[in-house]
Amino acid sequence: MGKSNKLSDYIIIGPIINGLAWLGDITKVTLLSLFYIFLPPYRPKIFLAQLYFIGNGSLSVILLTGSFTGMVLALQMFEVLKRFSSESMVGAVVALSLTRELGPVLSALMVNARAGSSMAAEIGTMKVTEQIMAIESMAVNSYQYLISPRIFAGILMMPALNIISNVVGVLGGYFITVSLLGLDPGLYFNKIDDFMEVRDLVNSSLKAAIFGLILTVVGSYQGFNTSGGAKGVGKATTSAVVISAVLILAFDYLLTSFMIQS
Amino acid sequence: MITNNKANSKNTTTTPSEESFVKFVDVHKSFGDFTVFDGLNLNILKGKINFVVGRSGSGKSVMLKHILGFLQPDRGDIFIENKNTKLFNTKDWQKTRKKVGMLFQDSALFDSMSVFENVAFPIREHTKKSEKEIKELVSQKLSLVGLDKHHKKLPAELSGGMRKRVALSRAIALNPDLVLFDEPSSGLDPIVSSVVDKLILDIHSNLKSTFLIISHDMKGTLKIAHRVSMLYDGKLVFNGTSQELTNTTNPLVKQFVHGRLDGPFNIFY
Ligand SMILES: Nc1ncnc2c1ncn2[C@@H]1O[C@H](COP(=O)(O)OP(=O)(O)OP(=O)(O)O)[C@@H](O)[C@H]1O
Ligand SMILES: [Mg+2]
């Protein structure tokens, strides 16, 4: 240890340098893989399989988290708003919180846990069994073959899942406030109509698309950089989920601050 | 460099007319403190069946990975068709790889794809053949190795030897100019092993491609090799015909060929 003169071996500086190197490399891989989406050869079959994997596979999880989130939001907000005698606003509050924040963030975290992790495990296994080398040995670009269809599918499918999550969330809130708490049914949707703008939906979809990019890129990238057998695959999977989750929350803050200002 | 080549050609029957497909010139390669190549000079002759033998861990698989550009030498040069790979960009490597078919030591089949799709992969990627033509071609390649009835199976449902044979079909699917086989007959029963030997001879006489085969099977090697090279301690210690290998007086090579325990090899390396 003492003999090494590499900066990355020192405490504090080391992790920072390694982190920056990671960031630089994953940015490069992301840009390349985005670029390769538009270059031939196109592989629609692989892309559709990924769309199906992310979309269909995550649907049940999204329906569950979306509806429970909407329900619990409605329950909490109804109680709070009642103190100000403005419980009629509950529909608007639920809808806005869901589309602006909870919908994209929670669905991205759920899809990350499901699809991001399994991408890391699948690609990681391909790495350690030399399947990626085999792809390259047949003069096929492995980024284009493995990463591009995944991120493209993630960018397109996340907004769709997000919309579904928001819709069932709003419906869940409706069920709680109208059926259980006795709010006038017309009021719930009227207030949503009054307060929600097209911009909220656009921004929500934009967030979801960016989260879709993050979780697919990080899952694929950690898979690509797997080394050391089954243990390495496990490590890649865990790190992919954790890193994506942190990045999703950090980007959520960044994006929100831009969106609120403009 | 020149003196090196002369020294090599002294104990071989290489004539100037024998062109090399791949040429290692004074290649050095280490992983950390561990040296794999310590000045390796090696010629893979064009249109010939070249065998490379050597102890487990002597760097044979590492050598193949250098030829495909997955590893770069620390020092020295590798020439492919007389072009220095040091000057290769991504495009050049792609061009080279299209001409090469590689059988990986652990098969490296795509485990999410069926046997059929594995062999069809390079054909789909690099030709514009119709589905019918692909089917014919894949069937033909698979029947060469006796696996015509296993199209739909997944690699996980095959035995190790069967996987190896599928990987072999995939490696030759596009009739490559250079065939790299990393232990094609290890894990195969003696009969299939002879089938693979015969297959190599057949493909070779049909395509006139260059073969570079890594093998531990000395019997098969002596039977079909045009040229055998042996790696030891990061260097080339033998290079000659099978005949010369059988008659060698080099104690190191002799011990290896006969698998004896007594001799200059450090058996507990
Ligand atoms: N990526 C790598 N990183 C570090 N060391 C490596 C790497 N690849 C190979 N080695 C080391 O290089 C040496 C040669 O490995 P190689 O796989 O080429 O052996 P081999 O001659 O093919 O053996 P075998 O006949 O058992 O397949 C081994 O000691 C191995 O540990
Ligand atoms: Mg090997």
Coordinates of C-alpha atoms and ligand atoms in Angstrom, one line a residue:
Chain A
M1 CA 0.0 0.0 0.0
G2 CA 2.7 2.5 1.1
K3 CA 4.7 2.0 -2.0
S4 CA 1.9 3.0 -4.4
N5 CA 2.1 6.5 -5.7
K6 CA -1.3 6.5 -7.4
L7 CA -3.6 9.3 -6.2
S8 CA -6.6 6.9 -6.2
D9 CA -5.0 4.8 -3.4
Y10 CA -5.2 7.6 -0.8
I11 CA -8.1 8.1 1.5
I12 CA -10.6 10.8 0.8
I13 CA -8.9 11.9 -2.4
G14 CA -9.1 8.3 -3.7
P15 CA -12.9 8.0 -3.7
I16 CA -13.3 11.4 -5.1
I17 CA -11.0 10.6 -8.0
N18 CA -12.6 7.3 -8.6
G19 CA -16.0 8.8 -8.5
L20 CA -15.0 11.5 -11.0
A21 CA -13.5 8.8 -13.2
W22 CA -16.7 6.8 -13.0
L23 CA -18.8 9.8 -13.8
G24 CA -16.7 10.7 -16.8
D25 CA -16.8 7.1 -18.1
I26 CA -20.5 6.6 -17.6
T27 CA -21.2 9.9 -19.3
K28 CA -19.1 8.8 -22.3
V29 CA -20.9 5.5 -22.5
T30 CA -24.3 7.2 -22.2
L31 CA -23.6 9.6 -25.0
L32 CA -22.2 6.9 -27.2
S33 CA -25.1 4.5 -26.6
L34 CA -27.6 7.3 -27.3
F35 CA -25.8 8.1 -30.5
Y36 CA -25.8 4.4 -31.5
I37 CA -29.6 4.3 -31.2
F38 CA -29.8 6.3 -34.5
L39 CA -27.1 4.4 -36.3
P40 CA -27.7 1.2 -38.3
P41 CA -27.9 -1.7 -37.9
Y42 CA -31.3 -1.4 -36.2
R43 CA -32.4 -4.3 -34.1
P44 CA -36.2 -3.8 -33.6
K45 CA -36.7 -7.3 -32.1
I46 CA -34.3 -6.6 -29.2
F47 CA -35.7 -3.2 -28.7
L48 CA -39.3 -4.5 -28.5
A49 CA -38.2 -7.3 -26.1
Q50 CA -36.8 -4.6 -23.8
L51 CA -39.9 -2.4 -24.1
Y52 CA -41.9 -5.4 -23.1
F53 CA -39.6 -6.4 -20.3
I54 CA -39.6 -2.9 -18.8
G55 CA -43.2 -2.1 -19.5
N56 CA -45.2 -5.3 -19.0
G57 CA -42.9 -6.6 -16.3
S58 CA -43.3 -3.4 -14.2
L59 CA -47.0 -2.8 -14.7
S60 CA -48.4 -4.6 -11.7
V61 CA -45.8 -3.1 -9.4
I62 CA -46.6 0.4 -10.8
L63 CA -50.4 -0.1 -10.4
L64 CA -49.9 -1.1 -6.8
T65 CA -47.5 1.7 -5.8
G66 CA -49.4 4.3 -7.7
S67 CA -52.8 3.5 -6.2
F68 CA -51.5 3.2 -2.6
T69 CA -49.6 6.4 -2.9
G70 CA -52.7 8.2 -4.2
M71 CA -54.8 6.7 -1.4
V72 CA -52.4 7.6 1.4
L73 CA -51.9 11.1 0.0
A74 CA -55.6 11.7 -0.1
L75 CA -56.0 10.4 3.5
Q76 CA -53.3 12.7 4.8
M77 CA -54.2 15.7 2.8
F78 CA -57.9 15.5 3.6
E79 CA -57.1 15.5 7.3
V80 CA -54.7 18.5 7.0
L81 CA -56.9 20.5 4.6
K82 CA -59.9 20.1 6.7
R83 CA -58.2 22.2 9.4
F84 CA -58.3 25.0 7.0
S85 CA -61.8 24.2 5.8
S86 CA -60.4 23.6 2.3
E87 CA -60.9 19.8 1.9
S88 CA -62.4 20.5 -1.5
M89 CA -58.8 21.1 -2.6
V90 CA -57.8 17.5 -1.9
G91 CA -58.1 16.4 -5.6
A92 CA -55.8 19.1 -6.8
V93 CA -53.2 18.5 -4.1
V94 CA -53.2 14.8 -4.8
A95 CA -53.0 15.2 -8.5
L96 CA -50.2 17.8 -8.4
S97 CA -48.1 16.0 -5.9
L98 CA -48.4 12.8 -7.9
T99 CA -47.6 14.3 -11.3
R100 CA -44.9 16.6 -10.2
E101 CA -43.0 14.4 -7.7
L102 CA -44.3 11.1 -6.4
G103 CA -45.4 9.6 -9.7
P104 CA -42.1 9.9 -11.6
V105 CA -39.9 9.3 -8.5
L106 CA -41.7 6.3 -7.0
S107 CA -42.3 4.6 -10.3
A108 CA -38.7 5.1 -11.3
L109 CA -37.5 3.6 -8.0
M110 CA -39.8 0.6 -8.5
V111 CA -38.7 0.0 -12.1
N112 CA -35.1 0.5 -11.0
A113 CA -35.5 -2.2 -8.3
R114 CA -37.0 -4.6 -10.9
A115 CA -35.5 -3.8 -14.3
G116 CA -32.4 -1.9 -13.5
S117 CA -31.1 -4.6 -11.2
S118 CA -31.9 -7.4 -13.6
M119 CA -30.1 -5.5 -16.4
A120 CA -27.0 -5.3 -14.2
A121 CA -27.2 -9.0 -13.4
E122 CA -27.8 -10.1 -16.9
I123 CA -25.1 -8.0 -18.5
G124 CA -22.8 -8.7 -15.6
T125 CA -23.2 -12.5 -16.2
M126 CA -22.5 -12.0 -19.9
K127 CA -19.4 -10.1 -19.0
V128 CA -17.9 -12.7 -16.6
T129 CA -18.8 -15.6 -19.0
E130 CA -17.0 -13.8 -21.9
Q131 CA -20.3 -13.4 -23.8
I132 CA -19.6 -9.7 -24.3
M133 CA -16.2 -10.5 -25.6
A134 CA -17.8 -13.0 -27.9
I135 CA -20.2 -10.3 -29.3
E136 CA -17.2 -8.0 -29.9
S137 CA -15.2 -10.9 -31.4
M138 CA -17.9 -11.2 -34.1
A139 CA -17.4 -7.5 -34.9
V140 CA -20.6 -6.4 -33.3
N141 CA -20.6 -3.2 -31.2
S142 CA -21.6 -4.4 -27.7
Y143 CA -22.7 -1.0 -26.5
Q144 CA -25.0 -0.7 -29.5
Y145 CA -26.2 -4.3 -29.1
L146 CA -26.8 -4.3 -25.4
I147 CA -27.0 -0.8 -24.0
S148 CA -28.7 1.2 -26.8
P149 CA -32.0 -0.8 -26.9
R150 CA -32.2 -0.8 -23.1
I151 CA -31.9 2.9 -22.7
F152 CA -34.2 3.7 -25.6
A153 CA -36.8 1.4 -24.1
G154 CA -36.3 3.0 -20.7
I155 CA -36.7 6.5 -22.1
L156 CA -39.9 5.6 -23.8
M157 CA -41.5 3.3 -21.3
M158 CA -40.9 5.2 -18.1
P159 CA -43.2 8.1 -19.1
A160 CA -45.9 5.7 -20.0
L161 CA -45.6 3.9 -16.7
N162 CA -45.5 7.3 -15.0
I163 CA -48.8 8.3 -16.6
I164 CA -50.4 5.1 -15.5
S165 CA -49.1 5.5 -12.0
N166 CA -50.5 9.1 -11.9
V167 CA -53.9 8.0 -13.2
V168 CA -54.4 5.1 -10.7
G169 CA -53.0 7.4 -8.0
V170 CA -55.7 10.0 -8.7
L171 CA -58.3 7.4 -8.9
G172 CA -57.1 5.9 -5.6
G173 CA -57.4 9.3 -4.0
Y174 CA -60.9 9.7 -5.4
F175 CA -61.9 6.4 -3.9
I176 CA -60.7 7.4 -0.5
T177 CA -62.0 10.9 -0.4
V178 CA -65.3 10.4 -2.1
S179 CA -66.3 6.9 -1.0
L180 CA -64.8 6.8 2.4
L181 CA -64.5 10.4 3.6
G182 CA -67.7 11.7 1.9
L183 CA -66.3 14.5 -0.4
D184 CA -68.6 15.7 -3.2
P185 CA -67.6 13.7 -6.3
G186 CA -67.7 16.6 -8.6
L187 CA -65.4 18.8 -6.5
Y188 CA -62.5 16.3 -6.6
F189 CA -62.1 16.4 -10.4
N190 CA -63.1 20.1 -10.7
K191 CA -60.2 21.2 -8.6
I192 CA -57.8 19.1 -10.5
D193 CA -59.0 20.7 -13.7
D194 CA -58.6 24.2 -12.2
F195 CA -55.1 23.7 -10.9
M196 CA -53.3 21.3 -13.1
E197 CA -51.7 22.6 -16.3
V198 CA -50.4 20.9 -19.4
R199 CA -47.0 21.9 -18.3
D200 CA -47.2 19.7 -15.2
L201 CA -47.8 16.7 -17.4
V202 CA -45.0 17.6 -19.8
N203 CA -42.6 18.1 -16.9
S204 CA -43.7 14.9 -15.3
S205 CA -43.1 12.9 -18.5
L206 CA -39.7 14.6 -18.9
K207 CA -38.7 13.6 -15.4
A208 CA -39.8 10.1 -16.0
A209 CA -37.9 9.9 -19.3
I210 CA -34.7 11.1 -17.6
F211 CA -35.1 8.6 -14.8
G212 CA -35.7 5.9 -17.3
L213 CA -32.4 6.9 -18.9
I214 CA -30.6 6.9 -15.6
L215 CA -31.8 3.5 -14.4
T216 CA -31.1 1.7 -17.7
V217 CA -27.7 3.3 -18.2
V218 CA -26.5 2.7 -14.7
G219 CA -27.8 -0.9 -14.7
S220 CA -26.1 -1.6 -18.1
Y221 CA -22.9 0.2 -17.2
Q222 CA -22.4 -1.6 -13.8
G223 CA -23.1 -4.8 -15.6
F224 CA -20.5 -4.0 -18.3
N225 CA -17.9 -3.3 -15.6
T226 CA -18.5 -6.5 -13.6
S227 CA -15.4 -8.6 -12.7
G228 CA -14.9 -11.6 -10.6
G229 CA -17.5 -14.2 -11.1
A230 CA -20.8 -14.7 -9.3
K231 CA -19.8 -12.4 -6.4
G232 CA -18.9 -9.7 -8.9
V233 CA -22.4 -10.0 -10.5
G234 CA -24.0 -9.6 -7.1
K235 CA -21.9 -6.6 -6.4
A236 CA -22.7 -5.0 -9.7
T237 CA -26.4 -5.6 -9.2
T238 CA -26.4 -4.0 -5.7
S239 CA -24.3 -1.0 -6.8
A240 CA -26.5 -0.5 -9.8
V241 CA -29.7 -0.2 -7.7
V242 CA -28.1 2.0 -5.1
I243 CA -26.4 4.4 -7.5
S244 CA -29.5 4.7 -9.7
A245 CA -31.7 5.4 -6.7
V246 CA -29.4 8.2 -5.4
L247 CA -29.0 9.6 -8.9
I248 CA -32.8 9.6 -9.5
L249 CA -33.4 11.5 -6.3
A250 CA -30.5 14.0 -7.0
F251 CA -31.7 14.6 -10.5
D252 CA -35.3 15.0 -9.2
Y253 CA -34.1 17.9 -7.1
L254 CA -32.1 19.4 -10.0
L255 CA -34.9 19.0 -12.5
T256 CA -37.5 20.4 -10.1
S257 CA -35.5 23.5 -9.4
F258 CA -35.2 24.2 -13.1
M259 CA -38.9 23.5 -13.7
I260 CA -40.1 25.7 -10.9
Q261 CA -38.0 28.6 -12.0
S262 CA -39.0 28.5 -15.7
Chain B
M1 CA 14.4 -7.8 -34.5
I2 CA 16.0 -9.3 -37.6
T3 CA 18.4 -11.4 -35.6
N4 CA 15.5 -12.7 -33.6
N5 CA 13.7 -13.9 -36.7
K6 CA 16.9 -15.6 -38.0
A7 CA 17.4 -17.3 -34.7
N8 CA 13.9 -18.7 -34.9
S9 CA 14.0 -19.8 -38.5
K10 CA 17.1 -21.9 -37.8
N11 CA 15.2 -24.7 -36.0
T12 CA 12.2 -24.6 -38.3
T13 CA 11.6 -25.4 -41.9
T14 CA 10.1 -21.9 -42.6
T15 CA 10.9 -20.8 -46.1
P16 CA 10.6 -17.2 -47.3
S17 CA 7.6 -18.1 -49.3
E18 CA 5.6 -19.0 -46.2
E19 CA 3.6 -16.0 -45.5
S20 CA 2.3 -15.4 -42.0
F21 CA -1.2 -14.3 -41.1
V22 CA -0.4 -13.3 -37.6
K23 CA 3.0 -12.4 -36.3
F24 CA 4.1 -11.7 -32.8
V25 CA 7.4 -9.8 -32.6
D26 CA 9.1 -9.5 -29.2
V27 CA 5.8 -9.2 -27.3
H28 CA 5.8 -8.5 -23.6
K29 CA 2.7 -8.6 -21.4
S30 CA 2.3 -8.6 -17.7
F31 CA -0.7 -8.5 -15.4
G32 CA 0.5 -6.5 -12.4
D33 CA 3.7 -8.3 -11.3
F34 CA 2.8 -11.4 -13.2
T35 CA 4.6 -11.8 -16.5
V36 CA 2.8 -13.7 -19.2
F37 CA 4.8 -12.9 -22.3
D38 CA 8.5 -12.1 -22.0
G39 CA 9.6 -11.5 -25.5
L40 CA 7.3 -13.8 -27.5
N41 CA 8.0 -14.3 -31.2
L42 CA 5.5 -16.3 -33.1
N43 CA 4.4 -16.8 -36.7
I44 CA 1.0 -18.1 -37.6
L45 CA 1.4 -19.3 -41.1
K46 CA -1.2 -18.4 -43.7
G47 CA -3.3 -21.3 -45.0
K48 CA -1.8 -23.7 -42.5
I49 CA -3.1 -25.5 -39.5
N50 CA -1.1 -24.0 -36.7
F51 CA -1.2 -25.5 -33.2
V52 CA 0.0 -23.8 -30.1
V53 CA 0.6 -25.9 -27.0
G54 CA 1.8 -25.1 -23.5
R55 CA 1.2 -25.6 -19.9
S56 CA -2.0 -24.5 -18.3
G57 CA -1.5 -20.8 -17.5
S58 CA 1.2 -20.3 -20.0
G59 CA -0.7 -17.6 -21.8
K60 CA -2.4 -19.4 -24.7
S61 CA -5.8 -17.8 -24.3
V62 CA -4.2 -14.4 -23.6
M63 CA -2.4 -14.8 -26.9
L64 CA -5.7 -15.2 -28.7
K65 CA -7.1 -12.2 -27.0
H66 CA -4.2 -10.2 -28.3
I67 CA -5.0 -11.2 -31.8
L68 CA -8.6 -9.9 -31.5
G69 CA -7.5 -6.7 -29.8
F70 CA -9.1 -7.4 -26.4
L71 CA -5.6 -7.1 -24.9
Q72 CA -2.7 -4.9 -26.0
P73 CA 0.9 -5.8 -25.6
D74 CA 2.9 -3.8 -23.1
R75 CA 5.8 -3.8 -25.5
G76 CA 6.5 -5.4 -28.9
D77 CA 4.3 -5.6 -32.0
I78 CA 1.6 -7.8 -33.4
F79 CA 1.1 -7.9 -37.2
I80 CA -2.0 -9.2 -38.8
E81 CA -1.7 -9.6 -42.5
N82 CA 1.4 -7.5 -42.3
K83 CA -0.3 -4.6 -40.7
N84 CA 0.8 -3.5 -37.3
T85 CA -2.1 -3.7 -34.8
K86 CA -0.6 -0.8 -32.8
L87 CA -1.9 1.5 -35.5
F88 CA -5.4 0.0 -35.6
N89 CA -8.4 2.1 -34.8
T90 CA -11.8 0.7 -33.9
K91 CA -12.7 0.4 -37.6
D92 CA -9.6 -1.6 -38.4
W93 CA -10.3 -4.0 -35.5
Q94 CA -13.9 -4.4 -36.7
K95 CA -12.6 -5.2 -40.2
T96 CA -10.2 -7.8 -38.8
R97 CA -12.7 -9.4 -36.5
K98 CA -15.1 -9.9 -39.4
K99 CA -12.5 -12.2 -41.0
V100 CA -11.9 -14.1 -37.8
G101 CA -13.9 -16.8 -36.1
M102 CA -13.2 -17.5 -32.5
L103 CA -14.1 -20.5 -30.4
F104 CA -13.8 -19.4 -26.7
Q105 CA -12.3 -21.8 -24.2
D106 CA -15.6 -21.8 -22.2
S107 CA -17.7 -21.6 -25.3
A108 CA -19.2 -18.2 -24.4
L109 CA -22.5 -19.1 -26.0
F110 CA -25.3 -16.5 -25.5
D111 CA -27.3 -18.1 -22.8
S112 CA -30.5 -16.2 -23.6
M113 CA -30.5 -17.6 -27.1
S114 CA -31.3 -21.0 -28.5
V115 CA -28.6 -23.1 -30.2
F116 CA -30.0 -22.1 -33.6
E117 CA -29.9 -18.4 -32.7
N118 CA -26.4 -18.6 -31.4
V119 CA -25.1 -20.0 -34.7
A120 CA -27.4 -17.6 -36.7
F121 CA -26.0 -14.6 -34.8
P122 CA -23.0 -13.8 -36.9
I123 CA -24.9 -14.6 -40.1
R124 CA -27.8 -12.2 -39.1
E125 CA -25.3 -9.5 -38.1
H126 CA -23.1 -9.5 -41.2
T127 CA -25.1 -10.9 -44.1
K128 CA -28.4 -10.0 -45.7
K129 CA -29.5 -13.6 -46.1
S130 CA -33.1 -14.5 -46.1
E131 CA -34.6 -16.5 -43.2
K132 CA -34.7 -19.6 -45.3
E133 CA -31.0 -19.3 -46.3
I134 CA -30.0 -18.7 -42.7
K135 CA -31.9 -21.8 -41.7
E136 CA -30.1 -23.9 -44.3
L137 CA -26.8 -22.5 -43.4
V138 CA -27.2 -23.0 -39.6
S139 CA -28.5 -26.5 -40.1
Q140 CA -25.5 -27.3 -42.3
K141 CA -23.1 -26.0 -39.7
L142 CA -24.8 -27.7 -36.9
S143 CA -24.9 -31.1 -38.7
L144 CA -21.1 -30.8 -39.2
V145 CA -20.8 -31.2 -35.5
G146 CA -23.7 -33.7 -35.1
L147 CA -26.1 -31.3 -33.4
D148 CA -28.7 -30.9 -36.1
K149 CA -31.4 -32.2 -33.8
H150 CA -30.9 -29.6 -31.0
H151 CA -31.8 -26.4 -32.7
K152 CA -34.3 -25.3 -30.1
K153 CA -32.4 -26.1 -26.9
L154 CA -30.9 -23.4 -24.7
P155 CA -27.2 -23.6 -23.9
A156 CA -28.0 -24.4 -20.3
E157 CA -29.7 -27.6 -21.5
L158 CA -26.6 -28.9 -23.2
S159 CA -23.6 -30.8 -21.9
G160 CA -20.2 -29.0 -21.9
G161 CA -19.1 -30.9 -24.9
M162 CA -22.2 -30.1 -26.8
R163 CA -21.8 -26.4 -26.0
K164 CA -18.3 -26.5 -27.3
R165 CA -19.5 -27.9 -30.6
V166 CA -22.2 -25.3 -30.9
A167 CA -19.6 -22.6 -30.2
L168 CA -17.5 -24.3 -32.9
S169 CA -20.3 -24.0 -35.4
R170 CA -20.8 -20.4 -34.5
A171 CA -17.1 -19.7 -35.0
I172 CA -17.1 -21.1 -38.5
A173 CA -20.6 -19.8 -39.5
L174 CA -19.2 -17.1 -41.8
N175 CA -16.3 -19.2 -43.2
P176 CA -13.6 -17.0 -41.6
D177 CA -10.2 -16.5 -43.1
L178 CA -8.6 -17.0 -39.7
V179 CA -10.0 -19.6 -37.3
L180 CA -9.0 -19.3 -33.7
F181 CA -9.9 -22.4 -31.6
D182 CA -9.3 -22.4 -27.9
E183 CA -9.1 -26.0 -26.9
P184 CA -11.8 -27.3 -29.4
S185 CA -11.5 -30.9 -28.2
S186 CA -11.2 -30.6 -24.4
G187 CA -14.3 -32.0 -22.8
L188 CA -15.2 -34.1 -25.8
D189 CA -15.2 -37.9 -25.8
P190 CA -12.5 -39.5 -28.0
I191 CA -14.8 -40.2 -30.9
V192 CA -16.2 -36.7 -31.1
S193 CA -12.7 -35.4 -30.6
S194 CA -11.7 -37.3 -33.7
V195 CA -14.7 -35.9 -35.5
V196 CA -13.5 -32.4 -34.6
D197 CA -10.1 -33.2 -35.9
K198 CA -11.6 -34.4 -39.2
L199 CA -13.8 -31.4 -39.3
I200 CA -10.8 -29.1 -39.0
L201 CA -9.1 -31.0 -41.9
D202 CA -12.3 -30.8 -44.0
I203 CA -12.9 -27.1 -43.4
H204 CA -9.3 -26.4 -44.1
S205 CA -9.3 -28.2 -47.4
N206 CA -12.5 -26.5 -48.4
L207 CA -11.8 -23.0 -47.4
K208 CA -8.0 -22.9 -47.3
S209 CA -8.3 -20.7 -44.2
T210 CA -5.7 -20.3 -41.5
F211 CA -6.2 -22.2 -38.3
L212 CA -4.7 -21.4 -35.0
I213 CA -5.6 -24.1 -32.6
I214 CA -4.8 -24.3 -28.9
S215 CA -4.8 -27.8 -27.7
H216 CA -3.8 -30.1 -24.9
D217 CA -4.7 -33.2 -27.0
M218 CA -1.2 -34.2 -28.2
K219 CA -2.5 -37.2 -30.2
G220 CA -4.8 -35.0 -32.3
T221 CA -2.2 -32.3 -32.5
L222 CA 0.4 -34.7 -33.9
K223 CA -2.1 -36.1 -36.4
I224 CA -3.4 -32.9 -38.0
A225 CA -1.0 -30.0 -37.3
H226 CA 1.1 -28.5 -40.1
R227 CA 3.0 -26.6 -37.5
V228 CA 3.3 -26.8 -33.7
S229 CA 4.5 -24.0 -31.4
M230 CA 5.1 -24.4 -27.8
L231 CA 5.0 -21.6 -25.2
Y232 CA 7.0 -21.8 -22.0
D233 CA 7.9 -19.1 -19.5
G234 CA 6.5 -16.4 -21.8
K235 CA 8.6 -17.4 -24.8
L236 CA 8.4 -19.7 -27.8
V237 CA 10.5 -22.8 -27.0
F238 CA 9.6 -24.9 -29.9
N239 CA 8.3 -24.3 -33.4
G240 CA 8.2 -27.0 -36.1
T241 CA 6.3 -29.7 -37.8
S242 CA 4.6 -32.6 -36.0
Q243 CA 7.4 -34.8 -37.3
E244 CA 10.0 -32.5 -35.7
L245 CA 7.9 -32.4 -32.5
T246 CA 8.0 -36.2 -32.2
N247 CA 11.7 -36.4 -32.9
T248 CA 12.7 -33.5 -30.7
T249 CA 15.6 -33.8 -28.3
N250 CA 14.6 -30.7 -26.4
P251 CA 14.0 -32.2 -22.9
L252 CA 11.4 -29.6 -22.0
V253 CA 9.3 -30.3 -25.1
K254 CA 9.8 -34.0 -24.8
Q255 CA 8.5 -34.0 -21.3
F256 CA 5.5 -32.0 -22.3
V257 CA 4.6 -34.2 -25.3
H258 CA 4.8 -37.4 -23.2
G259 CA 3.3 -35.9 -20.1
R260 CA 6.1 -37.2 -17.9
L261 CA 6.6 -36.1 -14.3
D262 CA 10.4 -36.2 -14.4
G263 CA 12.1 -33.5 -16.4
P264 CA 12.9 -29.8 -16.5
F265 CA 9.3 -28.6 -15.8
N266 CA 8.5 -27.3 -12.4
I267 CA 5.3 -29.3 -12.0
F268 CA 4.2 -27.4 -8.9
Y269 CA 4.5 -24.0 -10.4
Ligands
LIG1 N1 -7.5 -10.4 -17.4 C1 -6.5 -11.0 -16.7 N2 -6.0 -10.3 -15.6 C2 -5.0 -10.9 -14.9 N3 -4.4 -12.0 -15.1 C3 -4.8 -12.7 -16.2 C4 -5.8 -12.2 -17.1 N4 -6.0 -13.1 -18.1 C5 -5.1 -14.0 -17.9 N5 -4.4 -13.8 -16.8 C6 -3.3 -14.7 -16.3 O1 -2.4 -14.9 -17.4 C7 -2.0 -16.3 -17.3 C8 -2.3 -17.0 -18.6 O2 -3.6 -17.2 -18.7 P1 -4.2 -18.0 -20.0 O3 -5.7 -18.0 -19.8 O4 -3.7 -17.4 -21.2 O5 -3.7 -19.4 -19.8 P2 -3.8 -20.6 -20.8 O6 -2.4 -20.9 -21.3 O7 -4.9 -20.4 -21.7 O8 -4.2 -21.8 -19.8 P3 -5.2 -23.0 -20.0 O9 -4.5 -24.0 -20.8 O10 -5.4 -23.5 -18.6 O11 -6.4 -22.4 -20.6 C9 -2.7 -16.9 -16.1 O12 -1.7 -17.0 -15.1 C10 -3.8 -16.0 -15.8 O13 -3.9 -15.9 -14.4
MG2 MG -6.7 -21.0 -21.9

